Short mmCIF file of C-alpha atoms in Angstrom, two decimals:
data_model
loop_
_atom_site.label_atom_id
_atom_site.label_comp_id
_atom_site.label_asym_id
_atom_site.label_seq_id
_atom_site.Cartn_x
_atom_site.Cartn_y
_atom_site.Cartn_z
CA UNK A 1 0.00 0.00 0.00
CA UNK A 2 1.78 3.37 -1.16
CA UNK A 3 -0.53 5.80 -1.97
CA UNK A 4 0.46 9.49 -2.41
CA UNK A 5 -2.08 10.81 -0.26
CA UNK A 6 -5.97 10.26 0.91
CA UNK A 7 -7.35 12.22 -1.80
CA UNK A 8 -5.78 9.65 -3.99
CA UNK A 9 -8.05 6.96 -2.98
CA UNK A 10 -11.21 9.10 -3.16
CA UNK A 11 -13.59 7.02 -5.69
CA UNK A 12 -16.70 8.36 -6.81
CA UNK A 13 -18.56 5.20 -7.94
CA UNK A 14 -18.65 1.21 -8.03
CA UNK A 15 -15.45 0.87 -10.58
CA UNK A 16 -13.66 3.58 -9.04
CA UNK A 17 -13.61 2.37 -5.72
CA UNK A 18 -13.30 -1.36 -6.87
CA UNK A 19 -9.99 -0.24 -8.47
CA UNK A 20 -8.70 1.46 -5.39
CA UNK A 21 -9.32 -1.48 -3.06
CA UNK A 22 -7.62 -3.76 -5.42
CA UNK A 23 -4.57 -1.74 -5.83
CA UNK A 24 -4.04 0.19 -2.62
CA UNK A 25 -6.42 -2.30 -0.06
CA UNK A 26 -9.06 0.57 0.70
CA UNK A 27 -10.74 3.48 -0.78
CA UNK A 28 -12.83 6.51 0.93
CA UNK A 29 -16.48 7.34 -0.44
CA UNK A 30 -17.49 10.87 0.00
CA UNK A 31 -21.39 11.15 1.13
CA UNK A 32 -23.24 12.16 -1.90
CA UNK A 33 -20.89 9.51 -3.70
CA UNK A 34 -22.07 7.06 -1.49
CA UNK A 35 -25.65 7.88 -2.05
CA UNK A 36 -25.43 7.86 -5.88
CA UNK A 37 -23.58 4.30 -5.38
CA UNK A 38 -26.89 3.06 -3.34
CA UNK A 39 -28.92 4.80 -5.30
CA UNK A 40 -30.75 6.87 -2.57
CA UNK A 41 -32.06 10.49 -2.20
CA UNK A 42 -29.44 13.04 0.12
CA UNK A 43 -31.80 12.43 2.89
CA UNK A 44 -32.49 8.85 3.16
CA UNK A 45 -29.12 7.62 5.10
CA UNK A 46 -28.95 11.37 6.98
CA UNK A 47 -32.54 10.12 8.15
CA UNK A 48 -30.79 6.96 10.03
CA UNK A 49 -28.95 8.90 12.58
CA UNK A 50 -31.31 9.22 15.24
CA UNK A 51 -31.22 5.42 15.96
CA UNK A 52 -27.45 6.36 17.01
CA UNK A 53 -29.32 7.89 20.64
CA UNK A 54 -31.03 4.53 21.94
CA UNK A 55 -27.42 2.84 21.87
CA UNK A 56 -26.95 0.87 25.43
CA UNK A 57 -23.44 1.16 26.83
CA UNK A 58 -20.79 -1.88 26.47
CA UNK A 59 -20.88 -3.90 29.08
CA UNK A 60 -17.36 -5.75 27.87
CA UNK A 61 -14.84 -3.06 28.10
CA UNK A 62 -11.54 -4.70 30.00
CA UNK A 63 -10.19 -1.39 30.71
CA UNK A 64 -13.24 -0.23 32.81
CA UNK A 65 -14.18 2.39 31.00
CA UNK A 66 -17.69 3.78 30.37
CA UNK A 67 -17.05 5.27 26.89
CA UNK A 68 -18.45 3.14 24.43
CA UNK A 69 -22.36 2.29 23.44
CA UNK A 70 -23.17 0.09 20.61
CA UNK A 71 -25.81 -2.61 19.19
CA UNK A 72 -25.08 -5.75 16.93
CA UNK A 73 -26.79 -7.37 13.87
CA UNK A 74 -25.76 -10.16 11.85
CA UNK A 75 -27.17 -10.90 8.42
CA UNK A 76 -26.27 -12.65 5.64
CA UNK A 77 -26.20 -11.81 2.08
CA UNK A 78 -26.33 -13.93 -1.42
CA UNK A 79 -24.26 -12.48 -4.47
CA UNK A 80 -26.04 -12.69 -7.28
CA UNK A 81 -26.93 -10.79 -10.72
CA UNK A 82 -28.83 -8.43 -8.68
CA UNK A 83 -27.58 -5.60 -6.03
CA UNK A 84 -30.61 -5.12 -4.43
CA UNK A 85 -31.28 -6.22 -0.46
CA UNK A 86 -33.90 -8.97 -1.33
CA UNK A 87 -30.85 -10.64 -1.37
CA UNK A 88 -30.17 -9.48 2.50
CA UNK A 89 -31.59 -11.50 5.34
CA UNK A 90 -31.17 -11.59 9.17
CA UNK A 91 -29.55 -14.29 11.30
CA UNK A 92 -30.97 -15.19 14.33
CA UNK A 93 -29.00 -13.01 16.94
CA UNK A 94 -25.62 -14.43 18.13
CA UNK A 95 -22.82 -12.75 20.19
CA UNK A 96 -19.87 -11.60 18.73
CA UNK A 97 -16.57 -13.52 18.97
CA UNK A 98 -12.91 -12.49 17.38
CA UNK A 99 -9.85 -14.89 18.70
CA UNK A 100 -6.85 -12.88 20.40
CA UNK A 101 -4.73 -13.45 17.40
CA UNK A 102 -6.59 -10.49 16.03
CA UNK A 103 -8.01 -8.74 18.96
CA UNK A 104 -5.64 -9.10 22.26
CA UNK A 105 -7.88 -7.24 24.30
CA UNK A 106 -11.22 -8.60 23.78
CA UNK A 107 -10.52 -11.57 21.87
CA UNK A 108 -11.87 -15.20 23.02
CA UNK A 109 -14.52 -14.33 24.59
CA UNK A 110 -18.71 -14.25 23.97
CA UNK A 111 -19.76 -10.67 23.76
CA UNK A 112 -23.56 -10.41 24.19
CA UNK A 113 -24.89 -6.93 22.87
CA UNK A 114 -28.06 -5.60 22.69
CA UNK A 115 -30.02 -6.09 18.97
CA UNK A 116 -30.20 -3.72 16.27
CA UNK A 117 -33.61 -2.33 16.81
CA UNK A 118 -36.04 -3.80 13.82
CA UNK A 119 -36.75 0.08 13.22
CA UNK A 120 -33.26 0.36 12.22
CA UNK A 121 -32.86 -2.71 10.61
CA UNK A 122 -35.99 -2.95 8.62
CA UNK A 123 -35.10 0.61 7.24
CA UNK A 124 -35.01 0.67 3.46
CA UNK A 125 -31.79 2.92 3.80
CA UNK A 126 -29.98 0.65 6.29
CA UNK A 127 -30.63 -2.22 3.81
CA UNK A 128 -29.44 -0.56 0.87
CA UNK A 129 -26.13 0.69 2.37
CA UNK A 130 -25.32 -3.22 4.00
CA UNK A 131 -26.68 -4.99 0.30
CA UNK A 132 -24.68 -2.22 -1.68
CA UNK A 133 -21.56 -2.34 -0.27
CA UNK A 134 -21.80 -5.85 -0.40
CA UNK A 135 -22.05 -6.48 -3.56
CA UNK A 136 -18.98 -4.08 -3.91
CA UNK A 137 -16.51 -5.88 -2.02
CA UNK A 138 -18.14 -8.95 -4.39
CA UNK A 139 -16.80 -7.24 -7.08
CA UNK A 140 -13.24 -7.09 -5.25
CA UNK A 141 -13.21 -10.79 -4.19
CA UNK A 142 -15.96 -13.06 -4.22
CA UNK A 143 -16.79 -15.47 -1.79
CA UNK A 144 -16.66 -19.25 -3.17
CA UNK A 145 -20.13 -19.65 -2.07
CA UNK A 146 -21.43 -16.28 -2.98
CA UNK A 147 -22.17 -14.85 0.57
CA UNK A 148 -21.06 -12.67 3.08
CA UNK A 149 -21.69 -12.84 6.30
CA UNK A 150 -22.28 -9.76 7.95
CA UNK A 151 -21.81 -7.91 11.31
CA UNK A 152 -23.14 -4.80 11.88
CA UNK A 153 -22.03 -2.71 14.84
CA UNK A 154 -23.88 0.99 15.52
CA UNK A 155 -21.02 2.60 17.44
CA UNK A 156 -21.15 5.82 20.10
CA UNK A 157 -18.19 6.25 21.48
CA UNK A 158 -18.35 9.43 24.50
CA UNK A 159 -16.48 11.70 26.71
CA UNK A 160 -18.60 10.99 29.71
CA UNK A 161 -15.25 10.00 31.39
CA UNK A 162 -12.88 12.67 29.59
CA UNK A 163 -11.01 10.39 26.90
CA UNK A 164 -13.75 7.92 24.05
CA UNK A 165 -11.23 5.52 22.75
CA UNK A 166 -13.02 3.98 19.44
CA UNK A 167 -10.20 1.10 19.43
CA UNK A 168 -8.79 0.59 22.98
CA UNK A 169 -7.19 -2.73 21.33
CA UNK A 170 -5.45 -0.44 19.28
CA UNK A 171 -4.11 -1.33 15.97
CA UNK A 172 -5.70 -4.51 14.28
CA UNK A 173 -7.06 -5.97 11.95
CA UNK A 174 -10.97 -7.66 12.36
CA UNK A 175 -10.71 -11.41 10.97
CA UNK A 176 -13.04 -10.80 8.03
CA UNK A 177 -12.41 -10.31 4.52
CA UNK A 178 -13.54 -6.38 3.85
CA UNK A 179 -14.72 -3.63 6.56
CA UNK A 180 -16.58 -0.65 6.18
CA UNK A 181 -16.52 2.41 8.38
CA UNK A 182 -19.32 4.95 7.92
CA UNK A 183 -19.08 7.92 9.82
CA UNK A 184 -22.52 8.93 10.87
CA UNK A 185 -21.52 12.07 13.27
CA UNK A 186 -19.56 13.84 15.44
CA UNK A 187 -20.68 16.36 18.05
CA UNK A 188 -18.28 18.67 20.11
CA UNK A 189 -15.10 16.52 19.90
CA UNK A 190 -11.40 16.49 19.07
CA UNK A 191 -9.01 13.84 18.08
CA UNK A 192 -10.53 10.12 15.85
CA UNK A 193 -8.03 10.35 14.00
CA UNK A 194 -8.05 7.58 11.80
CA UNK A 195 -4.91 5.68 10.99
CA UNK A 196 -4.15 2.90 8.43
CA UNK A 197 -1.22 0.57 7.76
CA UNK A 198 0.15 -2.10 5.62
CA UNK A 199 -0.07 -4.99 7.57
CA UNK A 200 3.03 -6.43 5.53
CA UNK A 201 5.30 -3.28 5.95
CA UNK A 202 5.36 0.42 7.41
CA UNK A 203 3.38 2.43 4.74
CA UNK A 204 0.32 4.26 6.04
CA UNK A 205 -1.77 6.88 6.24
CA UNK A 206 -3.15 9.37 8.36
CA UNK A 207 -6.35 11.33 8.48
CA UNK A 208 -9.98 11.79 10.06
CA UNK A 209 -13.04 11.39 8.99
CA UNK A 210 -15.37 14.18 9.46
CA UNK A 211 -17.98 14.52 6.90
CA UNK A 212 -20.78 12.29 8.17
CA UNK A 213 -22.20 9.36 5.72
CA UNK A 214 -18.66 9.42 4.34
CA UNK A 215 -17.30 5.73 4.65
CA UNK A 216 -14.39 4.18 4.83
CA UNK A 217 -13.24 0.41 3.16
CA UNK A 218 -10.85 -1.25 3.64
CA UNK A 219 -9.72 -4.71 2.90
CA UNK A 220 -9.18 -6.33 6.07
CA UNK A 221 -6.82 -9.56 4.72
CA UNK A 222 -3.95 -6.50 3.50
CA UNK A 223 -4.34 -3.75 5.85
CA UNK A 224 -4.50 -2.92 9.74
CA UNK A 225 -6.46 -0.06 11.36
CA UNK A 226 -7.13 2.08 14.07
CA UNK A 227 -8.49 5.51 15.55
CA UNK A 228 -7.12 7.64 17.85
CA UNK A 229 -9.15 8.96 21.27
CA UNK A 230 -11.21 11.24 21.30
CA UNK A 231 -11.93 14.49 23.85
CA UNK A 232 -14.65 17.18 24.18
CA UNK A 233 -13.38 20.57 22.77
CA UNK A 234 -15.72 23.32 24.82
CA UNK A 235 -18.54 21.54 26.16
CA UNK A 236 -18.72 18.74 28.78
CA UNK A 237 -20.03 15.77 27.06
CA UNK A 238 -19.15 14.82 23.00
CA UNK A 239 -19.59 12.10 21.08
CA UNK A 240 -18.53 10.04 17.88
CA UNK A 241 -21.17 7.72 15.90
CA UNK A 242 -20.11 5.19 13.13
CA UNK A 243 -21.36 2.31 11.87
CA UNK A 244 -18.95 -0.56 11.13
CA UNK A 245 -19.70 -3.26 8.61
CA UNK A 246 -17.52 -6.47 8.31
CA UNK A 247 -18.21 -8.99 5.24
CA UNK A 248 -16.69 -12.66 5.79
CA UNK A 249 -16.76 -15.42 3.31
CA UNK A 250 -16.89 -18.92 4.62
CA UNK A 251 -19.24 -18.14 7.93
CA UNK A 252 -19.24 -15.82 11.21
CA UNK A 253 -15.93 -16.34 13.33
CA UNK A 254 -16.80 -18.79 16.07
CA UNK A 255 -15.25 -19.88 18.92
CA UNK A 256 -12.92 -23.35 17.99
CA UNK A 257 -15.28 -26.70 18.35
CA UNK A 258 -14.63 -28.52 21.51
CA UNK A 259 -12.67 -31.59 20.99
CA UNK A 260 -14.34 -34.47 21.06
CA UNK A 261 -14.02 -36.71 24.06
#
């Protein structure tokens, strides 16, 4: 991964960004680009933001801290000649798991959160965005069996305690085959800053996502990640929302199968 500089890997449509993930290992989507790419009106994701203020707060955290709210879907999704979500369907709800090898902090363990409320996830919107970026990273790499499967995580992270750290395991990489980070706000903070390396060598680049429904992808096999903490500028309380999408091929990371007896 050496590109020049973040406006480099700006794409503007399906080919654009499929080109930028295959040659560089992510790409950023500017808001109305995203829109024209899921083929929805300048208010339709905008619309989805209020769901982002009935987030309960992680219960998981290993360094105590109070910062972070979020939900969790999972879904599934079937490649085929069509983009559209009919091809989209919910799995019944399952905690999330990641082994240590890719999350040291809160790997190998069952992490119950709270649902995606069906408000959110019934939204035509919310459907669109997980079905069209799907079929994107299907255009990247295809699964052998022609479907993803999906997390969705809604994301707040606060400054209820002073310092929001979006990724206290720092930098990593998620286990899946492509991730998606949407920005969906921020209110009244500094710092998520977002960073992203080569995971074979010490290229990377540096910047921060501030215009909300812009989205960053990123293939998850070539790259790592992280995003710096954040802290209120000149009121008491801020906050950062994203959504984060990861697309799998092969099945949801489970914990390893007991050995038989």
């Amino acid at each position: 991964m050496t590109p020049p500089s973040t406006d480099a890997l700006a794409c503007t449509d399906l080919d654009s960004c499929v080109l930028h993930l295959k040659r560089a290992g992510l790409a950023r989507l500017d808001a109305a680009s995203l829109g024209r790419l899921l083929s929805l009106g300048p208010t339709d994701l905008p619309a989805l933001a209020g769901h982002w203020n009935d987030l309960p707060p992680d219960d998981h955290l290993k360094d105590g801290g109070r910062y972070r709210q979020r939900r969790h879907a999972s879904l599934m999704q079937t490649l085929g000649d069509s983009p559209g979500s009919a091809a989209l369907q919910a799995v019944p709800h399952r905690p999330h798991w990641q082994p240590t090898t890719y999350n040291a902090l809160h790997g190998g363990m069952l992490r119950h959160f709270a649902p995606v409320m069906p408000a959110l996830a019934d939204a035509p919107a919310w459907r669109a965005l997980v079905a069209g970026l799907g079929v994107l990273f299907g255009r990247v790499r295809s699964p052998a069996d022609s479907r993803w499967y999906i997390e969705a995580h809604p994301f707040r992270i606060t400054t209820a305690g002073g310092v929001g750290r979006p990724t206290p395991e720092g930098a990593h990489r998620d286990g899946v085959d492509f991730v998606a980070v949407v920005l969906v706000g921020r209110h009244h903070i500094i710092g998520g800053e977002t960073r992203v390396f080569a995971a074979d060598g010490p290229q990377g680049l540096r910047f921060t996502l501030d215009q909300p429904w812009s989205v960053l992808l990123l293939d998850d096999t070539r790259v790592i990640h992280e995003s710096t903490p954040i802290q209120p500028d000149d009121v008491p309380l801020g906050w950062r929302d994203t959504l984060v999408l990861t697309y799998r091929a092969g099945g949801f990371q489970d914990p390893p199968a007991a050995p038989a007896p």
